[in-house]
Every structure is written in structure tokens, then in C-alpha cells.
Amino acid sequence: MSGAASFAPTPLLMTDSAVHRLRALADEESNTSLKLRVYVTGGGCSGFQYGFDFADTVAEDDTLIEINDVAMVVDPLSYQYLVGSTVDFEEGLAGARFLIKNPNASSTCGCGASFMV
């Protein structure tokens, strides 16, 4: 099967709730190029922690993930920790927030904001 394209897993999925919230935020800002930047940093009670920010631009080495009419951006260092994860948005007693459901995490903390691989 020479010449066939290789399959790469989707780095991140996004729930309908997260898509809806990101679209609403872009509409509120009147910025159709607004993207959700998802990243991983060291720290937190389990070793790594998730972070979210908003971006208008995409760096050359970023991975752009487009879902319907919204997009997420992941830097190359965070990419390896997030492959196969799902971004969700929840509203509850603790407030409203984006969160990550990561099948690669060997453990997570109680708040769900940090993890270990």
C-alpha cells in the first residue's frame, strides 16, 4: 500500500457543550477568528495542569483543530499530552469552566485541573 496517506489521531475532540460555549464567546467578542488555546504546564497537585486561553492567531508550529465553525489551538509541547482527549464545558455549583477528559492520565486531582501520565 505504498503512497497511502498515514493516519494521525485527532489530537483533541470537543463536546457539543464546548463548541456551543466557544461559539457564544466568539459572538460576544464579535471575533469570528477567536480560537480556544489548550495547553499543558508543569505544576498542580498531580504534576501537570491544563490551561485554557483565547487566541486570534496560530503560530507556525501550533496544531489547529477545527470543529464545525470553531477552532482549538495546541502548541507542540502540549500536543503529546493531549492526543485523544476531549474538551468539555460544564456549568455547575463550582461555576462554569472548560475541562479536559484525558484517557492518557494515569491519575488526576479532585478538581480535575491537574494530572499525571
PDB file of C-alpha atoms in Angstrom:
ATOM      1  CA  MET A   1       0.000   0.000   0.000  1.00  0.00           C
ATOM      2  CA  SER A   2       2.694   2.477  -0.955  1.00  0.00           C
ATOM      3  CA  GLY A   3       1.749   6.097  -1.401  1.00  0.00           C
ATOM      4  CA  ALA A   4      -1.179   5.857   1.019  1.00  0.00           C
ATOM      5  CA  ALA A   5      -1.633   8.708   3.454  1.00  0.00           C
ATOM      6  CA  SER A   6      -0.803   7.891   7.044  1.00  0.00           C
ATOM      7  CA  PHE A   7      -3.498   8.118   9.670  1.00  0.00           C
ATOM      8  CA  ALA A   8      -2.913  10.577  12.512  1.00  0.00           C
ATOM      9  CA  PRO A   9      -5.220  10.517  15.534  1.00  0.00           C
ATOM     10  CA  THR A  10      -7.328  13.580  16.178  1.00  0.00           C
ATOM     11  CA  PRO A  11      -5.385  15.429  18.852  1.00  0.00           C
ATOM     12  CA  LEU A  12      -8.463  16.802  20.620  1.00  0.00           C
ATOM     13  CA  LEU A  13     -12.194  16.341  20.402  1.00  0.00           C
ATOM     14  CA  MET A  14     -14.748  18.857  21.619  1.00  0.00           C
ATOM     15  CA  THR A  15     -18.182  18.164  23.095  1.00  0.00           C
ATOM     16  CA  ASP A  16     -21.258  19.952  21.777  1.00  0.00           C
ATOM     17  CA  SER A  17     -21.359  21.932  25.035  1.00  0.00           C
ATOM     18  CA  ALA A  18     -17.794  23.201  24.498  1.00  0.00           C
ATOM     19  CA  VAL A  19     -18.464  24.027  20.829  1.00  0.00           C
ATOM     20  CA  HIS A  20     -21.599  25.956  21.802  1.00  0.00           C
ATOM     21  CA  ARG A  21     -19.773  27.927  24.540  1.00  0.00           C
ATOM     22  CA  LEU A  22     -16.792  28.773  22.314  1.00  0.00           C
ATOM     23  CA  ARG A  23     -19.143  29.930  19.552  1.00  0.00           C
ATOM     24  CA  ALA A  24     -21.044  32.095  22.069  1.00  0.00           C
ATOM     25  CA  LEU A  25     -17.788  33.648  23.323  1.00  0.00           C
ATOM     26  CA  ALA A  26     -16.685  34.443  19.760  1.00  0.00           C
ATOM     27  CA  ASP A  27     -20.087  36.038  19.087  1.00  0.00           C
ATOM     28  CA  GLU A  28     -19.895  38.092  22.313  1.00  0.00           C
ATOM     29  CA  GLU A  29     -16.462  39.383  21.288  1.00  0.00           C
ATOM     30  CA  SER A  30     -17.585  39.907  17.664  1.00  0.00           C
ATOM     31  CA  ASN A  31     -14.457  37.980  16.704  1.00  0.00           C
ATOM     32  CA  THR A  32     -15.012  35.095  14.300  1.00  0.00           C
ATOM     33  CA  SER A  33     -11.282  34.219  14.385  1.00  0.00           C
ATOM     34  CA  LEU A  34     -11.299  33.593  18.162  1.00  0.00           C
ATOM     35  CA  LYS A  35      -9.836  30.171  18.977  1.00  0.00           C
ATOM     36  CA  LEU A  36      -9.532  28.212  22.215  1.00  0.00           C
ATOM     37  CA  ARG A  37      -5.874  27.615  23.097  1.00  0.00           C
ATOM     38  CA  VAL A  38      -5.468  24.422  25.137  1.00  0.00           C
ATOM     39  CA  TYR A  39      -2.125  23.784  26.815  1.00  0.00           C
ATOM     40  CA  VAL A  40      -0.326  21.797  29.496  1.00  0.00           C
ATOM     41  CA  THR A  41       2.114  23.245  32.036  1.00  0.00           C
ATOM     42  CA  GLY A  42       4.108  21.756  34.864  1.00  0.00           C
ATOM     43  CA  GLY A  43       2.659  22.058  38.354  1.00  0.00           C
ATOM     44  CA  GLY A  44      -0.619  21.342  40.021  1.00  0.00           C
ATOM     45  CA  CYS A  45      -1.106  18.680  42.655  1.00  0.00           C
ATOM     46  CA  SER A  46      -0.588  15.800  40.192  1.00  0.00           C
ATOM     47  CA  GLY A  47       2.442  17.042  38.195  1.00  0.00           C
ATOM     48  CA  PHE A  48       0.868  18.698  35.137  1.00  0.00           C
ATOM     49  CA  GLN A  49      -2.037  21.072  34.802  1.00  0.00           C
ATOM     50  CA  TYR A  50      -4.321  22.087  31.982  1.00  0.00           C
ATOM     51  CA  GLY A  51      -4.668  25.651  30.827  1.00  0.00           C
ATOM     52  CA  PHE A  52      -7.058  27.481  28.553  1.00  0.00           C
ATOM     53  CA  ASP A  53      -6.685  30.824  26.823  1.00  0.00           C
ATOM     54  CA  PHE A  54      -8.088  32.529  23.770  1.00  0.00           C
ATOM     55  CA  ALA A  55      -6.065  33.188  20.640  1.00  0.00           C
ATOM     56  CA  ASP A  56      -6.598  35.189  17.483  1.00  0.00           C
ATOM     57  CA  THR A  57      -3.525  33.824  15.754  1.00  0.00           C
ATOM     58  CA  VAL A  58      -1.886  30.450  15.226  1.00  0.00           C
ATOM     59  CA  ALA A  59       1.902  30.015  15.441  1.00  0.00           C
ATOM     60  CA  GLU A  60       3.653  28.110  12.681  1.00  0.00           C
ATOM     61  CA  ASP A  61       4.308  25.102  14.927  1.00  0.00           C
ATOM     62  CA  ASP A  62       0.830  25.037  16.537  1.00  0.00           C
ATOM     63  CA  THR A  63      -1.726  22.369  15.677  1.00  0.00           C
ATOM     64  CA  LEU A  64      -5.077  23.813  14.586  1.00  0.00           C
ATOM     65  CA  ILE A  65      -8.141  21.656  15.216  1.00  0.00           C
ATOM     66  CA  GLU A  66     -11.316  22.875  13.528  1.00  0.00           C
ATOM     67  CA  ILE A  67     -14.670  21.529  14.653  1.00  0.00           C
ATOM     68  CA  ASN A  68     -17.720  22.860  12.834  1.00  0.00           C
ATOM     69  CA  ASP A  69     -17.264  26.637  12.879  1.00  0.00           C
ATOM     70  CA  VAL A  70     -14.932  26.903  15.903  1.00  0.00           C
ATOM     71  CA  ALA A  71     -11.274  26.011  16.401  1.00  0.00           C
ATOM     72  CA  MET A  72      -8.767  24.989  19.046  1.00  0.00           C
ATOM     73  CA  VAL A  73      -5.016  25.555  19.021  1.00  0.00           C
ATOM     74  CA  VAL A  74      -2.417  23.320  20.701  1.00  0.00           C
ATOM     75  CA  ASP A  75       1.309  24.060  20.992  1.00  0.00           C
ATOM     76  CA  PRO A  76       3.769  21.262  20.087  1.00  0.00           C
ATOM     77  CA  LEU A  77       4.870  20.588  23.694  1.00  0.00           C
ATOM     78  CA  SER A  78       1.270  20.180  24.958  1.00  0.00           C
ATOM     79  CA  TYR A  79       0.195  18.122  21.944  1.00  0.00           C
ATOM     80  CA  GLN A  80       1.832  14.901  23.201  1.00  0.00           C
ATOM     81  CA  TYR A  81      -0.119  15.030  26.483  1.00  0.00           C
ATOM     82  CA  LEU A  82      -3.473  15.845  24.887  1.00  0.00           C
ATOM     83  CA  VAL A  83      -3.783  13.404  21.968  1.00  0.00           C
ATOM     84  CA  GLY A  84      -7.107  11.586  22.290  1.00  0.00           C
ATOM     85  CA  SER A  85      -8.512  13.960  24.915  1.00  0.00           C
ATOM     86  CA  THR A  86     -11.890  15.667  24.856  1.00  0.00           C
ATOM     87  CA  VAL A  87     -12.538  19.297  25.769  1.00  0.00           C
ATOM     88  CA  ASP A  88     -15.836  19.808  27.559  1.00  0.00           C
ATOM     89  CA  PHE A  89     -17.631  22.784  29.080  1.00  0.00           C
ATOM     90  CA  GLU A  90     -19.653  22.410  32.234  1.00  0.00           C
ATOM     91  CA  GLU A  91     -21.763  24.691  34.367  1.00  0.00           C
ATOM     92  CA  GLY A  92     -22.498  23.719  37.946  1.00  0.00           C
ATOM     93  CA  LEU A  93     -22.208  24.718  41.576  1.00  0.00           C
ATOM     94  CA  ALA A  94     -18.445  25.215  41.156  1.00  0.00           C
ATOM     95  CA  GLY A  95     -19.063  27.672  38.302  1.00  0.00           C
ATOM     96  CA  ALA A  96     -18.659  27.427  34.558  1.00  0.00           C
ATOM     97  CA  ARG A  97     -15.445  26.099  33.041  1.00  0.00           C
ATOM     98  CA  PHE A  98     -13.771  24.302  30.197  1.00  0.00           C
ATOM     99  CA  LEU A  99     -12.240  20.975  31.242  1.00  0.00           C
ATOM    100  CA  ILE A 100     -10.274  18.093  29.750  1.00  0.00           C
ATOM    101  CA  LYS A 101     -11.200  14.415  29.754  1.00  0.00           C
ATOM    102  CA  ASN A 102      -7.827  12.778  29.158  1.00  0.00           C
ATOM    103  CA  PRO A 103      -7.575   8.991  28.650  1.00  0.00           C
ATOM    104  CA  ASN A 104      -3.764   9.249  28.912  1.00  0.00           C
ATOM    105  CA  ALA A 105      -3.787  10.498  32.513  1.00  0.00           C
ATOM    106  CA  SER A 106      -2.785   7.826  34.999  1.00  0.00           C
ATOM    107  CA  SER A 107      -4.211   9.912  37.847  1.00  0.00           C
ATOM    108  CA  THR A 108      -5.962  13.229  38.308  1.00  0.00           C
ATOM    109  CA  CYS A 109      -6.606  15.522  41.242  1.00  0.00           C
ATOM    110  CA  GLY A 110     -10.016  16.141  42.778  1.00  0.00           C
ATOM    111  CA  CYS A 111     -10.525  19.434  40.941  1.00  0.00           C
ATOM    112  CA  GLY A 112      -9.777  17.840  37.561  1.00  0.00           C
ATOM    113  CA  ALA A 113      -7.330  20.606  36.629  1.00  0.00           C
ATOM    114  CA  SER A 114      -4.123  18.599  37.058  1.00  0.00           C
ATOM    115  CA  PHE A 115      -2.991  15.129  36.052  1.00  0.00           C
ATOM    116  CA  MET A 116      -0.118  12.653  35.893  1.00  0.00           C
ATOM    117  CA  VAL A 117       0.916  10.479  32.942  1.00  0.00           C
TER     118      VAL A 117
END
